[in-house]
mmCIF file of C-alpha atoms in Angstrom:
data_model
loop_
_atom_site.group_PDB
_atom_site.id
_atom_site.type_symbol
_atom_site.label_atom_id
_atom_site.label_comp_id
_atom_site.label_asym_id
_atom_site.label_seq_id
_atom_site.Cartn_x
_atom_site.Cartn_y
_atom_site.Cartn_z
ATOM 1 C CA MET M 1 43.744 224.837 43.889
ATOM 2 C CA SER M 2 46.492 224.392 41.377
ATOM 3 C CA GLY M 3 48.700 227.399 41.042
ATOM 4 C CA GLY M 4 47.629 228.929 44.279
ATOM 5 C CA ALA M 5 49.396 229.215 47.560
ATOM 6 C CA GLY M 6 49.103 226.476 50.022
ATOM 7 C CA VAL M 7 47.594 227.886 53.137
ATOM 8 C CA SER M 8 47.271 226.039 56.368
ATOM 9 C CA GLY M 9 44.565 226.266 58.922
ATOM 10 C CA GLU M 10 45.430 226.843 62.567
ATOM 11 C CA ALA M 11 46.349 223.952 64.742
ATOM 12 C CA GLY M 12 44.667 223.597 68.013
ATOM 13 C CA SER M 13 48.049 222.958 69.633
ATOM 14 C CA VAL M 14 49.770 226.059 68.124
ATOM 15 C CA PRO M 15 49.789 229.198 70.199
ATOM 16 C CA ASP M 16 48.336 232.409 68.745
ATOM 17 C CA THR M 17 51.720 234.071 69.140
ATOM 18 C CA ALA M 18 53.481 231.572 66.848
ATOM 19 C CA PRO M 19 54.710 233.067 63.546
ATOM 20 C CA VAL M 20 53.111 232.779 60.137
ATOM 21 C CA VAL M 21 55.498 230.836 57.912
ATOM 22 C CA VAL M 22 55.855 231.927 54.305
ATOM 23 C CA LEU M 23 57.689 229.222 52.361
ATOM 24 C CA ILE M 24 58.882 230.260 48.844
ATOM 25 C CA SER M 25 60.212 227.593 46.522
ATOM 26 C CA ALA M 26 58.886 229.133 43.248
ATOM 27 C CA ASP M 27 61.637 230.274 40.882
ATOM 28 C CA PRO M 28 61.623 234.090 40.552
ATOM 29 C CA ARG M 29 63.576 233.738 37.271
ATOM 30 C CA ARG M 30 60.543 232.018 35.692
ATOM 31 C CA SER M 31 57.449 232.719 37.710
ATOM 32 C CA HIS M 32 55.488 235.687 39.174
ATOM 33 C CA ARG M 33 54.674 233.543 42.101
ATOM 34 C CA ALA M 34 57.889 234.136 44.036
ATOM 35 C CA ASN M 35 57.408 237.901 43.992
ATOM 36 C CA GLU M 36 53.719 237.534 44.865
ATOM 37 C CA ALA M 37 54.723 235.419 47.823
ATOM 38 C CA MET M 38 57.083 238.053 49.144
ATOM 39 C CA ARG M 39 54.495 240.772 48.577
ATOM 40 C CA ILE M 40 51.814 238.760 50.472
ATOM 41 C CA GLY M 41 54.239 237.968 53.272
ATOM 42 C CA LEU M 42 55.070 241.616 53.522
ATOM 43 C CA GLY M 43 51.396 242.355 53.789
ATOM 44 C CA VAL M 44 50.993 239.905 56.588
ATOM 45 C CA VAL M 45 53.992 241.654 58.350
ATOM 46 C CA ALA M 46 52.121 244.907 57.961
ATOM 47 C CA GLY M 47 49.261 243.484 60.002
ATOM 48 C CA GLU M 48 51.683 243.318 62.944
ATOM 49 C CA ASN M 49 52.171 239.533 62.686
ATOM 50 C CA ASP M 50 55.364 237.681 63.288
ATOM 51 C CA VAL M 51 56.362 236.254 59.878
ATOM 52 C CA THR M 52 59.119 233.810 59.160
ATOM 53 C CA PHE M 53 60.221 233.838 55.499
ATOM 54 C CA VAL M 54 61.817 230.616 54.265
ATOM 55 C CA LEU M 55 63.465 230.233 50.858
ATOM 56 C CA THR M 56 64.005 226.738 49.475
ATOM 57 C CA GLY M 57 65.178 225.398 46.117
ATOM 58 C CA PRO M 58 65.054 227.934 43.299
ATOM 59 C CA GLY M 59 63.250 230.372 45.638
ATOM 60 C CA VAL M 60 66.697 231.397 46.980
ATOM 61 C CA HIS M 61 67.181 233.370 43.729
ATOM 62 C CA LEU M 62 64.977 236.040 45.272
ATOM 63 C CA LEU M 63 68.240 237.280 46.737
ATOM 64 C CA ASP M 64 70.116 237.432 43.374
ATOM 65 C CA ALA M 65 71.961 240.638 42.753
ATOM 66 C CA ASP M 66 70.882 241.097 39.215
ATOM 67 C CA THR M 67 67.124 241.684 39.488
ATOM 68 C CA ASP M 68 66.926 242.281 35.738
ATOM 69 C CA GLU M 69 67.143 238.559 35.352
ATOM 70 C CA LEU M 70 64.112 238.028 37.597
ATOM 71 C CA VAL M 71 60.402 238.199 36.754
ATOM 72 C CA ASP M 72 59.127 241.343 38.517
ATOM 73 C CA GLY M 73 62.675 242.236 39.310
ATOM 74 C CA ASP M 74 61.910 245.870 40.264
ATOM 75 C CA ASP M 75 59.212 244.834 42.656
ATOM 76 C CA ILE M 76 61.421 242.139 44.204
ATOM 77 C CA ALA M 77 64.116 244.736 44.874
ATOM 78 C CA ARG M 78 61.616 247.019 46.537
ATOM 79 C CA PHE M 79 60.034 244.357 48.702
ATOM 80 C CA ARG M 80 63.486 243.036 49.673
ATOM 81 C CA ALA M 81 64.498 246.485 50.732
ATOM 82 C CA ASN M 82 61.305 246.846 52.796
ATOM 83 C CA LEU M 83 61.903 243.560 54.602
ATOM 84 C CA ARG M 84 65.493 244.458 55.232
ATOM 85 C CA ALA M 85 64.474 247.828 56.716
ATOM 86 C CA LEU M 86 62.136 246.029 59.042
ATOM 87 C CA GLY M 87 64.966 243.744 60.115
ATOM 88 C CA ILE M 88 63.217 240.589 58.957
ATOM 89 C CA PRO M 89 65.675 237.899 57.909
ATOM 90 C CA PHE M 90 65.327 235.218 55.238
ATOM 91 C CA HIS M 91 65.673 231.652 56.475
ATOM 92 C CA VAL M 92 67.358 229.915 53.578
ATOM 93 C CA GLU M 93 67.764 226.182 52.941
ATOM 94 C CA ALA M 94 71.504 225.799 53.379
ATOM 95 C CA ASP M 95 71.957 223.281 50.590
ATOM 96 C CA ALA M 96 70.273 225.636 48.071
ATOM 97 C CA ILE M 97 72.467 228.694 48.791
ATOM 98 C CA PRO M 98 74.270 229.493 45.444
ATOM 99 C CA SER M 99 78.063 229.722 45.473
ATOM 100 C CA ASP M 100 77.757 232.780 43.291
ATOM 101 C CA ALA M 101 79.517 235.733 44.981
ATOM 102 C CA ASP M 102 76.859 238.095 43.804
ATOM 103 C CA TRP M 103 74.111 236.303 45.624
ATOM 104 C CA ASN M 104 72.695 238.402 48.378
ATOM 105 C CA ALA M 105 74.921 241.322 47.419
ATOM 106 C CA ASP M 106 72.689 243.615 49.535
ATOM 107 C CA ARG M 107 73.815 241.656 52.657
ATOM 108 C CA HIS M 108 70.260 240.977 53.729
ATOM 109 C CA GLU M 109 70.239 239.040 56.972
ATOM 110 C CA VAL M 110 70.176 235.325 56.064
ATOM 111 C CA VAL M 111 69.747 232.378 58.448
ATOM 112 C CA PRO M 112 70.928 229.117 56.826
ATOM 113 C CA ILE M 113 68.844 226.197 57.913
ATOM 114 C CA THR M 114 68.475 222.526 57.288
ATOM 115 C CA ARG M 115 65.492 220.810 55.712
ATOM 116 C CA GLU M 116 64.714 219.406 59.179
ATOM 117 C CA ARG M 117 64.703 222.850 60.655
ATOM 118 C CA ILE M 118 62.398 224.117 57.932
ATOM 119 C CA ALA M 119 60.001 221.321 58.787
ATOM 120 C CA GLU M 120 60.089 222.348 62.405
ATOM 121 C CA LEU M 121 59.273 225.929 61.469
ATOM 122 C CA VAL M 122 56.371 224.821 59.365
ATOM 123 C CA ARG M 123 55.014 222.462 62.004
ATOM 124 C CA GLN M 124 55.317 225.129 64.702
ATOM 125 C CA GLY M 125 53.811 227.962 62.664
ATOM 126 C CA ARG M 126 50.425 229.499 63.343
ATOM 127 C CA ARG M 127 49.705 229.628 59.623
ATOM 128 C CA PHE M 128 51.617 228.348 56.698
ATOM 129 C CA LEU M 129 51.700 229.675 53.191
ATOM 130 C CA ALA M 130 53.535 227.696 50.489
ATOM 131 C CA PHE M 131 54.406 229.082 47.148
ATOM 132 C CA MET C 1 46.095 214.231 69.996
ATOM 133 C CA PRO C 2 45.958 216.996 67.264
ATOM 134 C CA THR C 3 44.666 215.919 63.893
ATOM 135 C CA VAL C 4 46.728 217.055 60.929
ATOM 136 C CA LEU C 5 45.779 216.969 57.294
ATOM 137 C CA HIS C 6 48.338 217.283 54.538
ATOM 138 C CA LEU C 7 47.029 218.033 51.060
ATOM 139 C CA ILE C 8 49.594 217.127 48.474
ATOM 140 C CA LYS C 9 49.074 218.476 44.920
ATOM 141 C CA SER C 10 52.596 218.742 43.663
ATOM 142 C CA ALA C 11 55.058 216.223 42.338
ATOM 143 C CA ASP C 12 57.802 217.251 44.850
ATOM 144 C CA ALA C 13 56.694 216.270 48.335
ATOM 145 C CA ALA C 14 60.121 215.756 49.875
ATOM 146 C CA LEU C 15 59.697 218.604 52.390
ATOM 147 C CA ALA C 16 56.192 217.493 53.077
ATOM 148 C CA ARG C 17 57.472 214.090 54.039
ATOM 149 C CA THR C 18 59.904 215.638 56.580
ATOM 150 C CA VAL C 19 57.106 217.673 58.165
ATOM 151 C CA ILE C 20 54.798 214.585 58.175
ATOM 152 C CA GLU C 21 57.539 212.569 60.004
ATOM 153 C CA GLN C 22 57.813 215.302 62.648
ATOM 154 C CA HIS C 23 54.062 215.324 63.114
ATOM 155 C CA VAL C 24 54.050 211.540 63.558
ATOM 156 C CA ASP C 25 56.968 211.726 65.977
ATOM 157 C CA ALA C 26 55.098 214.314 67.959
ATOM 158 C CA GLY C 27 52.151 211.896 68.305
ATOM 159 C CA ASP C 28 49.837 213.784 65.968
ATOM 160 C CA ARG C 29 47.178 211.898 63.987
ATOM 161 C CA VAL C 30 48.168 212.444 60.289
ATOM 162 C CA THR C 31 46.166 211.986 57.165
ATOM 163 C CA VAL C 32 47.563 212.698 53.737
ATOM 164 C CA ALA C 33 45.083 213.450 51.013
ATOM 165 C CA LEU C 34 46.617 213.062 47.492
ATOM 166 C CA LEU C 35 45.125 215.420 44.957
ATOM 167 C CA PRO C 36 45.246 214.589 41.227
ATOM 168 C CA GLY C 37 48.742 215.316 39.989
ATOM 169 C CA GLY C 38 50.313 214.977 43.372
ATOM 170 C CA ALA C 39 52.954 212.364 44.092
ATOM 171 C CA ALA C 40 52.717 210.350 47.280
ATOM 172 C CA PRO C 41 55.889 210.380 49.223
ATOM 173 C CA ALA C 42 56.979 207.308 51.172
ATOM 174 C CA LEU C 43 55.035 207.679 54.361
ATOM 175 C CA PRO C 44 55.927 206.615 57.862
ATOM 176 C CA PRO C 45 53.808 203.960 59.609
ATOM 177 C CA GLY C 46 50.544 205.208 61.045
ATOM 178 C CA VAL C 47 49.782 207.790 58.343
ATOM 179 C CA THR C 48 46.528 207.358 56.506
ATOM 180 C CA LEU C 49 46.723 207.963 52.719
ATOM 181 C CA ARG C 50 43.562 208.934 50.837
ATOM 182 C CA ARG C 51 43.549 209.557 47.117
ATOM 183 C CA VAL C 52 41.096 212.326 46.065
ATOM 184 C CA GLY C 53 38.940 211.202 43.124
ATOM 185 C CA SER C 54 39.680 207.533 43.870
ATOM 186 C CA ASP C 55 38.906 206.575 47.458
ATOM 187 C CA LEU C 56 38.005 210.028 48.677
ATOM 188 C CA SER C 57 35.369 212.340 47.248
ATOM 189 C CA TYR C 58 35.683 216.120 47.357
ATOM 190 C CA THR C 59 32.764 216.119 49.807
ATOM 191 C CA GLN C 60 34.622 213.745 52.089
ATOM 192 C CA LEU C 61 37.760 215.864 51.630
ATOM 193 C CA LEU C 62 35.843 218.895 52.765
ATOM 194 C CA ASP C 63 34.772 216.953 55.908
ATOM 195 C CA LEU C 64 38.416 216.069 56.637
ATOM 196 C CA ILE C 65 39.456 219.707 56.255
ATOM 197 C CA PHE C 66 36.867 220.812 58.833
ATOM 198 C CA GLN C 67 37.716 217.958 61.122
ATOM 199 C CA ALA C 68 41.454 218.731 61.120
ATOM 200 C CA ASP C 69 43.175 220.969 63.660
ATOM 201 C CA GLN C 70 45.806 221.890 60.981
ATOM 202 C CA VAL C 71 45.703 221.652 57.200
ATOM 203 C CA LEU C 72 48.880 222.018 55.223
ATOM 204 C CA THR C 73 48.738 222.296 51.427
ATOM 205 C CA TRP C 74 51.820 221.456 49.348
#
């Protein structure tokens, strides 16, 4: 299982209408996994599922302005634009948000959240994919 | 009482611990299966820790996966 996404089964206590949670902590400056996570999450959205995207740790660099510095930067820019057009926000670990003024230059909707809130989202999700 | 299985395969399990604590607080029955290379976080009381390859075989792990209401992989 190493290198793959962590995918949860469905909890008996979680309603079918609960969102799918896509948690991205992989560093898009060093790994293809962050882009793959966003692409897969977008695919789940296309299946008319409610999806909550959560960025933690170095995963927050998916919103860096300079996509040339990112692995798969062109794809990241395209998927980001698709998600923004769909009005899907990124829930971002508040402590991991960079102070760099160029971060999230596209003004994608961002919801800063605590680690405890992230844990709540994961626990309440219908499915959970961790990258 | 839902049964929750956390599979930990990474060295950083800080967020997993927070989720585990919430599961325990909610009254869920929680088991943590530590895969080779995974680091066990400090676990709250009541959580069962199993080490795959040591005190848990892969066959037994498969049984735990099918018995669980929810499986989360970290």
